Short mmCIF file of N, CA and C in Angstrom, two decimals:
data_model
loop_
_atom_site.label_atom_id
_atom_site.label_comp_id
_atom_site.label_asym_id
_atom_site.label_seq_id
_atom_site.Cartn_x
_atom_site.Cartn_y
_atom_site.Cartn_z
N MET J 1 75.66 99.69 145.37
CA MET J 1 74.59 98.73 145.15
C MET J 1 74.15 98.80 143.70
N HIS J 2 74.91 98.95 142.74
CA HIS J 2 74.48 99.19 141.37
C HIS J 2 74.25 97.86 140.66
N SER J 3 73.00 97.44 140.64
CA SER J 3 72.64 96.15 140.05
C SER J 3 72.75 96.19 138.55
N SER J 4 73.20 95.09 137.97
CA SER J 4 73.26 94.99 136.52
C SER J 4 71.94 94.51 135.94
N ASP J 5 71.00 94.14 136.83
CA ASP J 5 69.69 93.68 136.40
C ASP J 5 68.80 94.89 136.15
N SER J 6 68.84 95.42 134.95
CA SER J 6 68.12 96.66 134.64
C SER J 6 66.62 96.43 134.64
N LYS J 7 65.90 97.41 135.19
CA LYS J 7 64.45 97.37 135.18
C LYS J 7 63.90 98.46 134.26
N SER J 8 64.61 98.76 133.17
CA SER J 8 64.25 99.85 132.29
C SER J 8 62.87 99.67 131.68
N ASP J 9 62.41 98.40 131.55
CA ASP J 9 61.09 98.18 130.98
C ASP J 9 59.99 98.73 131.88
N HIS J 10 60.30 98.96 133.15
CA HIS J 10 59.31 99.45 134.10
C HIS J 10 59.38 100.96 134.26
N VAL J 11 60.25 101.62 133.52
CA VAL J 11 60.40 103.07 133.62
C VAL J 11 60.06 103.70 132.27
N LYS J 12 59.19 104.68 132.31
CA LYS J 12 58.89 105.45 131.11
C LYS J 12 59.54 106.81 131.26
N ALA J 13 60.44 107.14 130.35
CA ALA J 13 61.13 108.44 130.39
C ALA J 13 60.97 109.12 129.05
N GLU J 14 60.73 110.43 129.08
CA GLU J 14 60.47 111.14 127.84
C GLU J 14 60.75 112.63 127.98
N LEU J 15 60.94 113.28 126.83
CA LEU J 15 61.06 114.73 126.75
C LEU J 15 59.78 115.26 126.13
N LEU J 16 59.13 116.18 126.84
CA LEU J 16 57.86 116.73 126.41
C LEU J 16 58.05 118.14 125.87
N ARG J 17 57.71 118.36 124.60
CA ARG J 17 57.82 119.70 124.02
C ARG J 17 56.75 120.64 124.57
N SER J 18 55.62 120.05 125.03
CA SER J 18 54.59 120.84 125.70
C SER J 18 54.85 120.74 127.20
N PRO J 19 55.42 121.77 127.80
CA PRO J 19 55.90 121.65 129.18
C PRO J 19 54.78 121.51 130.20
N LEU J 20 55.06 120.74 131.26
CA LEU J 20 54.12 120.61 132.37
C LEU J 20 54.27 121.81 133.31
N PRO J 21 53.17 122.32 133.84
CA PRO J 21 53.25 123.44 134.79
C PRO J 21 53.86 122.99 136.12
N THR J 22 54.47 123.92 136.81
CA THR J 22 55.11 123.63 138.09
C THR J 22 54.54 124.56 139.17
N PRO J 23 54.70 124.21 140.45
CA PRO J 23 54.09 125.02 141.52
C PRO J 23 54.56 126.47 141.56
N HIS J 24 55.86 126.70 141.35
CA HIS J 24 56.39 128.06 141.47
C HIS J 24 56.21 128.87 140.20
N TRP J 25 56.57 128.30 139.05
CA TRP J 25 56.57 129.05 137.80
C TRP J 25 55.28 128.91 137.00
N GLY J 26 54.43 127.96 137.37
CA GLY J 26 53.18 127.80 136.65
C GLY J 26 53.38 127.25 135.24
N GLN J 27 52.52 127.67 134.32
CA GLN J 27 52.62 127.23 132.94
C GLN J 27 53.62 128.08 132.18
N GLN J 28 54.60 127.45 131.56
CA GLN J 28 55.63 128.15 130.81
C GLN J 28 55.41 127.97 129.31
N SER J 29 55.99 128.88 128.53
CA SER J 29 55.81 128.82 127.07
C SER J 29 57.15 129.10 126.39
N GLY J 30 57.12 129.35 125.10
CA GLY J 30 58.34 129.63 124.36
C GLY J 30 59.15 128.38 124.15
N ALA J 31 60.42 128.43 124.55
CA ALA J 31 61.34 127.30 124.35
C ALA J 31 61.26 126.30 125.49
N ALA J 32 60.26 126.45 126.34
CA ALA J 32 60.16 125.58 127.52
C ALA J 32 59.92 124.12 127.13
N PHE J 33 60.40 123.22 127.98
CA PHE J 33 60.18 121.78 127.79
C PHE J 33 60.25 121.09 129.14
N THR J 34 59.82 119.84 129.16
CA THR J 34 59.82 119.04 130.38
C THR J 34 60.49 117.70 130.12
N VAL J 35 61.29 117.24 131.08
CA VAL J 35 61.80 115.87 131.09
C VAL J 35 61.08 115.15 132.21
N ARG J 36 60.55 113.96 131.89
CA ARG J 36 59.73 113.23 132.87
C ARG J 36 60.06 111.75 132.87
N ALA J 37 60.01 111.14 134.05
CA ALA J 37 60.20 109.69 134.18
C ALA J 37 59.24 109.17 135.23
N VAL J 38 58.63 108.02 134.95
CA VAL J 38 57.65 107.42 135.85
C VAL J 38 57.99 105.94 136.02
N THR J 39 57.95 105.47 137.26
CA THR J 39 58.20 104.06 137.52
C THR J 39 57.29 103.57 138.65
N THR J 40 57.14 102.26 138.74
CA THR J 40 56.39 101.64 139.82
C THR J 40 57.32 100.71 140.58
N THR J 41 57.26 100.77 141.90
CA THR J 41 58.12 99.95 142.74
C THR J 41 57.27 99.26 143.81
N LYS J 42 57.80 98.16 144.33
CA LYS J 42 57.11 97.43 145.40
C LYS J 42 57.36 98.05 146.77
N ALA J 43 58.26 99.01 146.84
CA ALA J 43 58.59 99.65 148.12
C ALA J 43 57.45 100.54 148.59
N ASP J 44 57.33 100.69 149.92
CA ASP J 44 56.34 101.56 150.52
C ASP J 44 56.65 103.02 150.19
N PRO J 45 55.62 103.88 150.03
CA PRO J 45 55.88 105.29 149.72
C PRO J 45 56.82 105.98 150.71
N ALA J 46 56.70 105.65 151.99
CA ALA J 46 57.56 106.28 153.00
C ALA J 46 59.02 105.92 152.78
N ILE J 47 59.28 104.71 152.32
CA ILE J 47 60.67 104.29 152.05
C ILE J 47 61.19 104.97 150.80
N VAL J 48 60.35 105.13 149.79
CA VAL J 48 60.75 105.86 148.59
C VAL J 48 61.09 107.30 148.97
N LEU J 49 60.27 107.91 149.81
CA LEU J 49 60.54 109.28 150.27
C LEU J 49 61.87 109.34 151.01
N ARG J 50 62.08 108.42 151.93
CA ARG J 50 63.33 108.41 152.70
C ARG J 50 64.54 108.26 151.79
N THR J 51 64.42 107.39 150.78
CA THR J 51 65.51 107.21 149.83
C THR J 51 65.80 108.50 149.09
N LEU J 52 64.75 109.24 148.74
CA LEU J 52 64.90 110.47 147.97
C LEU J 52 65.54 111.59 148.78
N ILE J 53 65.15 111.75 150.04
CA ILE J 53 65.61 112.92 150.80
C ILE J 53 66.86 112.66 151.63
N ASP J 54 67.27 111.40 151.78
CA ASP J 54 68.49 111.09 152.53
C ASP J 54 69.67 111.05 151.57
N THR J 55 70.31 112.19 151.39
CA THR J 55 71.38 112.29 150.40
C THR J 55 72.68 111.61 150.85
N THR J 56 72.77 111.22 152.12
CA THR J 56 73.98 110.52 152.56
C THR J 56 74.09 109.15 151.90
N ARG J 57 72.97 108.62 151.40
CA ARG J 57 72.96 107.31 150.74
C ARG J 57 73.07 107.42 149.23
N TYR J 58 73.09 108.62 148.69
CA TYR J 58 73.19 108.78 147.24
C TYR J 58 74.41 108.07 146.65
N PRO J 59 75.58 108.12 147.29
CA PRO J 59 76.73 107.41 146.70
C PRO J 59 76.51 105.91 146.57
N VAL J 60 75.57 105.35 147.34
CA VAL J 60 75.32 103.91 147.31
C VAL J 60 74.50 103.51 146.10
N TRP J 61 73.50 104.33 145.75
CA TRP J 61 72.56 103.90 144.71
C TRP J 61 72.46 104.83 143.50
N ASN J 62 72.90 106.09 143.65
CA ASN J 62 72.55 107.11 142.67
C ASN J 62 73.75 107.47 141.78
N ARG J 63 73.80 106.91 140.57
CA ARG J 63 74.91 107.23 139.67
C ARG J 63 74.70 108.53 138.91
N PHE J 64 73.47 109.01 138.82
CA PHE J 64 73.20 110.30 138.18
C PHE J 64 73.68 111.45 139.06
N VAL J 65 73.36 111.37 140.37
CA VAL J 65 73.79 112.39 141.33
C VAL J 65 74.49 111.66 142.49
N PRO J 66 75.76 111.31 142.31
CA PRO J 66 76.45 110.52 143.34
C PRO J 66 76.84 111.31 144.58
N ARG J 67 76.64 112.63 144.54
CA ARG J 67 77.06 113.43 145.68
C ARG J 67 76.18 114.67 145.80
N VAL J 68 75.87 115.05 147.05
CA VAL J 68 75.14 116.28 147.34
C VAL J 68 75.88 117.01 148.46
N THR J 69 76.04 118.31 148.32
CA THR J 69 76.67 119.12 149.37
C THR J 69 75.73 120.25 149.75
N PHE J 70 75.97 120.80 150.93
CA PHE J 70 75.11 121.84 151.48
C PHE J 70 75.94 123.08 151.76
N PRO J 71 75.82 124.11 150.92
CA PRO J 71 76.65 125.30 151.12
C PRO J 71 76.30 126.07 152.39
N ASP J 72 75.04 126.00 152.81
CA ASP J 72 74.61 126.69 154.02
C ASP J 72 74.74 125.74 155.21
N THR J 73 75.93 125.70 155.78
CA THR J 73 76.18 124.75 156.88
C THR J 73 75.40 125.10 158.14
N SER J 74 74.93 126.35 158.23
CA SER J 74 74.17 126.74 159.42
C SER J 74 72.84 126.00 159.49
N ALA J 75 72.34 125.54 158.31
CA ALA J 75 71.08 124.80 158.29
C ALA J 75 71.24 123.42 158.93
N ASP J 76 72.45 122.85 158.84
CA ASP J 76 72.78 121.56 159.44
C ASP J 76 71.70 120.51 159.17
N PRO J 77 71.44 120.21 157.89
CA PRO J 77 70.39 119.23 157.60
C PRO J 77 70.83 117.78 157.78
N LYS J 78 72.14 117.57 158.08
CA LYS J 78 72.67 116.20 158.26
C LYS J 78 72.38 115.31 157.05
N GLY J 79 72.47 115.93 155.88
CA GLY J 79 72.31 115.17 154.65
C GLY J 79 70.88 114.92 154.23
N ARG J 80 69.91 115.38 155.02
CA ARG J 80 68.50 115.16 154.68
C ARG J 80 67.90 116.44 154.12
N LEU J 81 67.22 116.30 153.00
CA LEU J 81 66.59 117.45 152.37
C LEU J 81 65.35 117.88 153.14
N GLN J 82 65.24 119.19 153.34
CA GLN J 82 64.12 119.77 154.07
C GLN J 82 63.67 121.03 153.35
N GLU J 83 62.44 121.45 153.63
CA GLU J 83 61.95 122.70 153.04
C GLU J 83 62.85 123.85 153.44
N GLY J 84 63.19 124.69 152.46
CA GLY J 84 63.99 125.87 152.71
C GLY J 84 65.49 125.65 152.68
N VAL J 85 65.93 124.42 152.42
CA VAL J 85 67.36 124.11 152.43
C VAL J 85 67.95 124.23 151.03
N LEU J 86 69.03 124.97 150.93
CA LEU J 86 69.81 125.06 149.69
C LEU J 86 70.77 123.88 149.63
N PHE J 87 70.92 123.29 148.46
CA PHE J 87 71.87 122.20 148.31
C PHE J 87 72.41 122.18 146.89
N THR J 88 73.50 121.45 146.70
CA THR J 88 74.14 121.36 145.40
C THR J 88 74.24 119.90 144.98
N GLU J 89 73.65 119.59 143.84
CA GLU J 89 73.80 118.27 143.24
C GLU J 89 75.09 118.23 142.43
N HIS J 90 75.85 117.18 142.56
CA HIS J 90 77.03 116.96 141.73
C HIS J 90 76.62 115.91 140.69
N VAL J 91 76.34 116.38 139.48
CA VAL J 91 75.63 115.61 138.46
C VAL J 91 76.58 114.97 137.47
N ASP J 92 76.40 113.67 137.25
CA ASP J 92 77.14 112.95 136.21
C ASP J 92 76.23 112.89 134.98
N MET J 93 76.24 113.96 134.19
CA MET J 93 75.28 114.11 133.11
C MET J 93 75.41 113.03 132.03
N TYR J 94 76.62 112.59 131.77
CA TYR J 94 76.83 111.65 130.68
C TYR J 94 77.11 110.23 131.15
N GLY J 95 77.01 110.00 132.46
CA GLY J 95 77.13 108.65 132.99
C GLY J 95 78.48 108.02 132.82
N ASN J 96 79.55 108.83 132.84
CA ASN J 96 80.89 108.25 132.63
C ASN J 96 81.56 107.83 133.93
N GLY J 97 80.95 108.15 135.07
CA GLY J 97 81.48 107.69 136.35
C GLY J 97 82.77 108.36 136.79
N LYS J 98 83.14 109.47 136.16
CA LYS J 98 84.39 110.15 136.52
C LYS J 98 84.10 111.35 137.41
N PRO J 99 84.69 111.38 138.62
CA PRO J 99 84.45 112.52 139.52
C PRO J 99 84.81 113.86 138.88
N SER J 100 85.80 113.87 138.02
CA SER J 100 86.22 115.12 137.38
C SER J 100 85.18 115.65 136.40
N GLY J 101 84.23 114.79 136.01
CA GLY J 101 83.21 115.20 135.04
C GLY J 101 81.91 115.63 135.66
N LEU J 102 81.84 115.71 136.99
CA LEU J 102 80.60 116.10 137.66
C LEU J 102 80.32 117.59 137.50
N VAL J 103 79.06 117.91 137.26
CA VAL J 103 78.61 119.29 137.10
C VAL J 103 77.81 119.68 138.33
N LYS J 104 78.09 120.86 138.90
CA LYS J 104 77.39 121.31 140.09
C LYS J 104 76.13 122.07 139.71
N MET J 105 75.01 121.67 140.34
CA MET J 105 73.73 122.33 140.12
C MET J 105 73.14 122.74 141.47
N LYS J 106 72.94 124.05 141.66
CA LYS J 106 72.40 124.56 142.91
C LYS J 106 70.87 124.49 142.89
N LEU J 107 70.30 124.03 144.02
CA LEU J 107 68.85 123.85 144.12
C LEU J 107 68.35 124.31 145.48
N LEU J 108 67.07 124.62 145.53
CA LEU J 108 66.40 124.98 146.78
C LEU J 108 65.18 124.08 146.92
N MET J 109 65.09 123.38 148.06
CA MET J 109 63.91 122.55 148.30
C MET J 109 62.79 123.44 148.82
N THR J 110 61.69 123.51 148.09
CA THR J 110 60.62 124.44 148.43
C THR J 110 59.39 123.77 149.02
N ILE J 111 59.15 122.50 148.68
CA ILE J 111 57.94 121.82 149.16
C ILE J 111 58.26 120.39 149.58
N LEU J 112 57.76 120.01 150.74
CA LEU J 112 57.71 118.61 151.17
C LEU J 112 56.35 118.42 151.82
N LYS J 113 55.43 117.83 151.07
CA LYS J 113 54.03 117.78 151.49
C LYS J 113 53.54 116.34 151.55
N GLU J 114 52.88 116.01 152.63
CA GLU J 114 52.28 114.69 152.82
C GLU J 114 50.76 114.82 152.77
N THR J 115 50.11 113.95 152.02
CA THR J 115 48.65 113.99 151.93
C THR J 115 48.09 112.58 152.10
N GLU J 116 46.86 112.51 152.57
CA GLU J 116 46.14 111.24 152.66
C GLU J 116 45.47 110.96 151.32
N ASN J 117 45.64 109.74 150.80
CA ASN J 117 44.93 109.42 149.56
C ASN J 117 43.62 108.71 149.89
N GLY J 118 42.83 108.46 148.87
CA GLY J 118 41.51 107.89 149.08
C GLY J 118 41.51 106.50 149.68
N GLY J 119 42.63 105.78 149.54
CA GLY J 119 42.70 104.41 150.05
C GLY J 119 43.24 104.29 151.46
N GLY J 120 43.46 105.42 152.12
CA GLY J 120 43.97 105.40 153.49
C GLY J 120 45.48 105.45 153.59
N GLY J 121 46.17 105.45 152.45
CA GLY J 121 47.63 105.55 152.46
C GLY J 121 48.09 106.99 152.39
N LYS J 122 49.41 107.17 152.32
CA LYS J 122 49.98 108.51 152.26
C LYS J 122 50.71 108.72 150.93
N ASP J 123 50.50 109.87 150.34
CA ASP J 123 51.22 110.30 149.15
C ASP J 123 52.12 111.47 149.53
N TYR J 124 53.16 111.69 148.71
CA TYR J 124 54.11 112.76 149.02
C TYR J 124 54.40 113.58 147.77
N LYS J 125 54.63 114.87 147.98
CA LYS J 125 55.03 115.77 146.91
C LYS J 125 56.27 116.54 147.36
N ILE J 126 57.31 116.50 146.55
CA ILE J 126 58.57 117.18 146.85
C ILE J 126 58.93 118.05 145.66
N VAL J 127 59.36 119.28 145.92
CA VAL J 127 59.69 120.20 144.83
C VAL J 127 61.05 120.84 145.09
N TRP J 128 61.89 120.85 144.03
CA TRP J 128 63.19 121.51 144.07
C TRP J 128 63.20 122.60 143.01
N LEU J 129 63.66 123.78 143.39
CA LEU J 129 63.74 124.92 142.48
C LEU J 129 65.19 125.16 142.08
N GLY J 130 65.44 125.22 140.76
CA GLY J 130 66.79 125.45 140.28
C GLY J 130 67.30 126.83 140.64
N LYS J 131 68.55 126.90 141.11
CA LYS J 131 69.17 128.17 141.48
C LYS J 131 70.55 128.34 140.84
N ALA J 132 70.80 127.59 139.78
CA ALA J 132 72.13 127.63 139.16
C ALA J 132 72.31 128.85 138.25
N TYR J 133 71.20 129.41 137.73
CA TYR J 133 71.27 130.54 136.80
C TYR J 133 70.29 131.62 137.24
N PRO J 134 70.49 132.86 136.79
CA PRO J 134 69.49 133.91 137.07
C PRO J 134 68.15 133.52 136.45
N ASP J 135 67.07 133.89 137.11
CA ASP J 135 65.75 133.49 136.64
C ASP J 135 65.44 134.00 135.24
N TRP J 136 66.00 135.14 134.88
CA TRP J 136 65.70 135.68 133.54
C TRP J 136 66.36 134.83 132.45
N ALA J 137 67.40 134.08 132.80
CA ALA J 137 68.14 133.28 131.80
C ALA J 137 67.61 131.85 131.70
N LEU J 138 67.43 131.21 132.85
CA LEU J 138 66.97 129.82 132.86
C LEU J 138 66.22 129.54 134.15
N ARG J 139 65.02 129.05 133.99
CA ARG J 139 64.20 128.65 135.14
C ARG J 139 64.00 127.14 135.07
N SER J 140 64.22 126.46 136.18
CA SER J 140 63.99 125.01 136.24
C SER J 140 63.36 124.67 137.57
N GLU J 141 62.45 123.70 137.53
CA GLU J 141 61.77 123.27 138.74
C GLU J 141 61.47 121.77 138.61
N ARG J 142 61.89 121.00 139.61
CA ARG J 142 61.73 119.55 139.59
C ARG J 142 60.66 119.15 140.60
N VAL J 143 59.70 118.38 140.14
CA VAL J 143 58.56 117.98 140.97
C VAL J 143 58.54 116.46 141.09
N HIS J 144 58.50 115.97 142.32
CA HIS J 144 58.45 114.53 142.59
C HIS J 144 57.10 114.20 143.20
N HIS J 145 56.40 113.21 142.64
CA HIS J 145 55.16 112.70 143.23
C HIS J 145 55.39 111.23 143.62
N ILE J 146 55.10 110.90 144.85
CA ILE J 146 55.19 109.52 145.34
C ILE J 146 53.79 109.11 145.76
N SER J 147 53.21 108.14 145.06
CA SER J 147 51.80 107.80 145.25
C SER J 147 51.63 106.32 145.58
N CYS J 148 50.76 106.07 146.57
CA CYS J 148 50.43 104.70 146.97
C CYS J 148 49.31 104.18 146.09
N ASN J 149 49.50 102.99 145.52
CA ASN J 149 48.50 102.38 144.66
C ASN J 149 47.67 101.35 145.42
N SER J 150 46.50 101.04 144.87
CA SER J 150 45.58 100.12 145.54
C SER J 150 46.12 98.70 145.65
N ASP J 151 47.07 98.34 144.76
CA ASP J 151 47.63 96.98 144.80
C ASP J 151 48.85 96.87 145.71
N GLY J 152 49.15 97.95 146.45
CA GLY J 152 50.27 97.92 147.38
C GLY J 152 51.58 98.41 146.81
N THR J 153 51.62 98.69 145.51
CA THR J 153 52.83 99.23 144.90
C THR J 153 52.85 100.76 145.04
N THR J 154 53.97 101.35 144.66
CA THR J 154 54.14 102.79 144.74
C THR J 154 54.56 103.33 143.37
N THR J 155 53.92 104.40 142.94
CA THR J 155 54.32 105.07 141.72
C THR J 155 55.18 106.28 142.06
N TYR J 156 56.34 106.35 141.43
CA TYR J 156 57.24 107.50 141.59
C TYR J 156 57.29 108.23 140.25
N ASP J 157 56.82 109.46 140.24
CA ASP J 157 56.70 110.27 139.04
C ASP J 157 57.49 111.55 139.26
N VAL J 158 58.55 111.74 138.48
CA VAL J 158 59.37 112.94 138.62
C VAL J 158 59.47 113.64 137.27
N PHE J 159 59.32 114.96 137.30
CA PHE J 159 59.53 115.73 136.08
C PHE J 159 60.21 117.05 136.40
N GLU J 160 60.93 117.56 135.42
CA GLU J 160 61.57 118.87 135.56
C GLU J 160 61.24 119.70 134.33
N THR J 161 60.72 120.90 134.57
CA THR J 161 60.39 121.81 133.49
C THR J 161 61.42 122.92 133.42
N PHE J 162 61.92 123.17 132.21
CA PHE J 162 62.91 124.20 131.95
C PHE J 162 62.27 125.28 131.08
N SER J 163 62.58 126.54 131.38
CA SER J 163 62.08 127.64 130.57
C SER J 163 63.06 128.80 130.63
N GLY J 164 62.82 129.82 129.80
CA GLY J 164 63.73 130.95 129.70
C GLY J 164 64.60 130.84 128.46
N PRO J 165 65.35 131.90 128.14
CA PRO J 165 66.15 131.93 126.91
C PRO J 165 67.13 130.77 126.76
N LEU J 166 67.69 130.27 127.87
CA LEU J 166 68.68 129.19 127.78
C LEU J 166 68.05 127.80 127.67
N ALA J 167 66.73 127.70 127.82
CA ALA J 167 66.08 126.39 127.80
C ALA J 167 66.29 125.68 126.46
N LEU J 168 66.28 126.45 125.37
CA LEU J 168 66.48 125.84 124.05
C LEU J 168 67.86 125.20 123.96
N LEU J 169 68.88 125.86 124.49
CA LEU J 169 70.23 125.30 124.46
C LEU J 169 70.32 124.05 125.34
N VAL J 170 69.66 124.08 126.49
CA VAL J 170 69.65 122.90 127.36
C VAL J 170 69.03 121.71 126.62
N ARG J 171 67.91 121.96 125.95
CA ARG J 171 67.25 120.87 125.22
C ARG J 171 68.11 120.34 124.09
N LEU J 172 68.74 121.24 123.33
CA LEU J 172 69.54 120.82 122.19
C LEU J 172 70.79 120.06 122.60
N PHE J 173 71.45 120.52 123.67
CA PHE J 173 72.75 119.94 124.02
C PHE J 173 72.66 118.78 125.02
N VAL J 174 71.71 118.83 125.94
CA VAL J 174 71.66 117.77 126.96
C VAL J 174 70.26 117.19 127.14
N GLY J 175 69.32 117.54 126.28
CA GLY J 175 67.96 117.02 126.43
C GLY J 175 67.93 115.50 126.40
N GLY J 176 68.61 114.89 125.43
CA GLY J 176 68.65 113.43 125.33
C GLY J 176 69.34 112.80 126.52
N ALA J 177 70.42 113.42 126.99
CA ALA J 177 71.14 112.90 128.15
C ALA J 177 70.27 112.98 129.40
N LEU J 178 69.48 114.04 129.53
CA LEU J 178 68.60 114.18 130.69
C LEU J 178 67.55 113.07 130.73
N VAL J 179 67.00 112.72 129.58
CA VAL J 179 66.02 111.64 129.54
C VAL J 179 66.67 110.34 130.02
N LYS J 180 67.87 110.04 129.55
CA LYS J 180 68.58 108.83 129.97
C LYS J 180 68.88 108.84 131.47
N ARG J 181 69.33 109.98 131.96
CA ARG J 181 69.69 110.06 133.38
C ARG J 181 68.46 110.02 134.28
N PHE J 182 67.34 110.63 133.87
CA PHE J 182 66.12 110.54 134.66
C PHE J 182 65.63 109.09 134.72
N LYS J 183 65.75 108.39 133.60
CA LYS J 183 65.38 106.98 133.57
C LYS J 183 66.27 106.18 134.52
N GLN J 184 67.56 106.45 134.48
CA GLN J 184 68.51 105.77 135.36
C GLN J 184 68.19 106.08 136.83
N TRP J 185 67.91 107.34 137.13
CA TRP J 185 67.56 107.77 138.49
C TRP J 185 66.38 106.96 139.00
N ASN J 186 65.32 106.85 138.20
CA ASN J 186 64.13 106.11 138.62
C ASN J 186 64.41 104.63 138.83
N GLU J 187 65.17 104.03 137.90
CA GLU J 187 65.52 102.61 138.03
C GLU J 187 66.26 102.36 139.34
N GLU J 188 67.28 103.16 139.58
CA GLU J 188 68.14 102.92 140.74
C GLU J 188 67.45 103.25 142.05
N LEU J 189 66.64 104.32 142.06
CA LEU J 189 65.89 104.64 143.27
C LEU J 189 64.91 103.52 143.60
N GLY J 190 64.19 103.02 142.59
CA GLY J 190 63.23 101.94 142.82
C GLY J 190 63.89 100.68 143.32
N GLN J 191 65.02 100.31 142.72
CA GLN J 191 65.74 99.11 143.13
C GLN J 191 66.26 99.23 144.56
N TYR J 192 66.81 100.39 144.90
CA TYR J 192 67.36 100.57 146.24
C TYR J 192 66.25 100.60 147.29
N ALA J 193 65.15 101.27 146.99
CA ALA J 193 64.03 101.33 147.93
C ALA J 193 63.48 99.92 148.19
N GLU J 194 63.39 99.10 147.14
CA GLU J 194 62.92 97.73 147.33
C GLU J 194 63.90 96.91 148.16
N MET J 195 65.19 97.15 147.95
CA MET J 195 66.20 96.40 148.70
C MET J 195 66.13 96.71 150.19
N ILE J 196 66.03 98.00 150.55
CA ILE J 196 66.01 98.33 151.98
C ILE J 196 64.66 97.98 152.60
N SER J 197 63.61 97.83 151.76
CA SER J 197 62.31 97.39 152.28
C SER J 197 62.39 95.98 152.84
N GLN J 198 63.32 95.19 152.30
CA GLN J 198 63.44 93.78 152.68
C GLN J 198 64.40 93.56 153.84
N GLU J 199 65.05 94.63 154.28
CA GLU J 199 66.02 94.49 155.37
C GLU J 199 65.32 94.35 156.72
#
């Protein structure tokens, strides 16, 4: 479902030298940085959440992470992300669309939280903890906020904070690519969520 009608004007993506704190690691310092992207979609928050956690549909809409696998088959998540589940993203960091160029990133889903907002709607918070490197070398944590707005739209705000000795190398070598891919992720997730909302 990869639409050529880009909605990039509706996505703000940036690299922050002053890193945002995360639930597990808190406030980080040193070479730490954050990549963040924010978009607004007409889809309901529950549909945005479903799009995010149902990895069986990633090949349909997600060119940044076209594939997810689950090394712990005993968990049997049936492709849906849940708290406590280990999974591996197969990442197309440079957007070349070649399966041979995918990079594997191990992650642990630590939080899936639903809250009532002031307007009577539901907001969601999802957190993934990086497990690709030892914590002393590189720490990464990705936080997703899905918020219902008063005008009926949904804001999807995702950021990932990197810290540790290898964070500087990540920023220097792939920081720019991460900003582009986070922007792409938000565009495609928003477009797909809106499409299935109309089905």
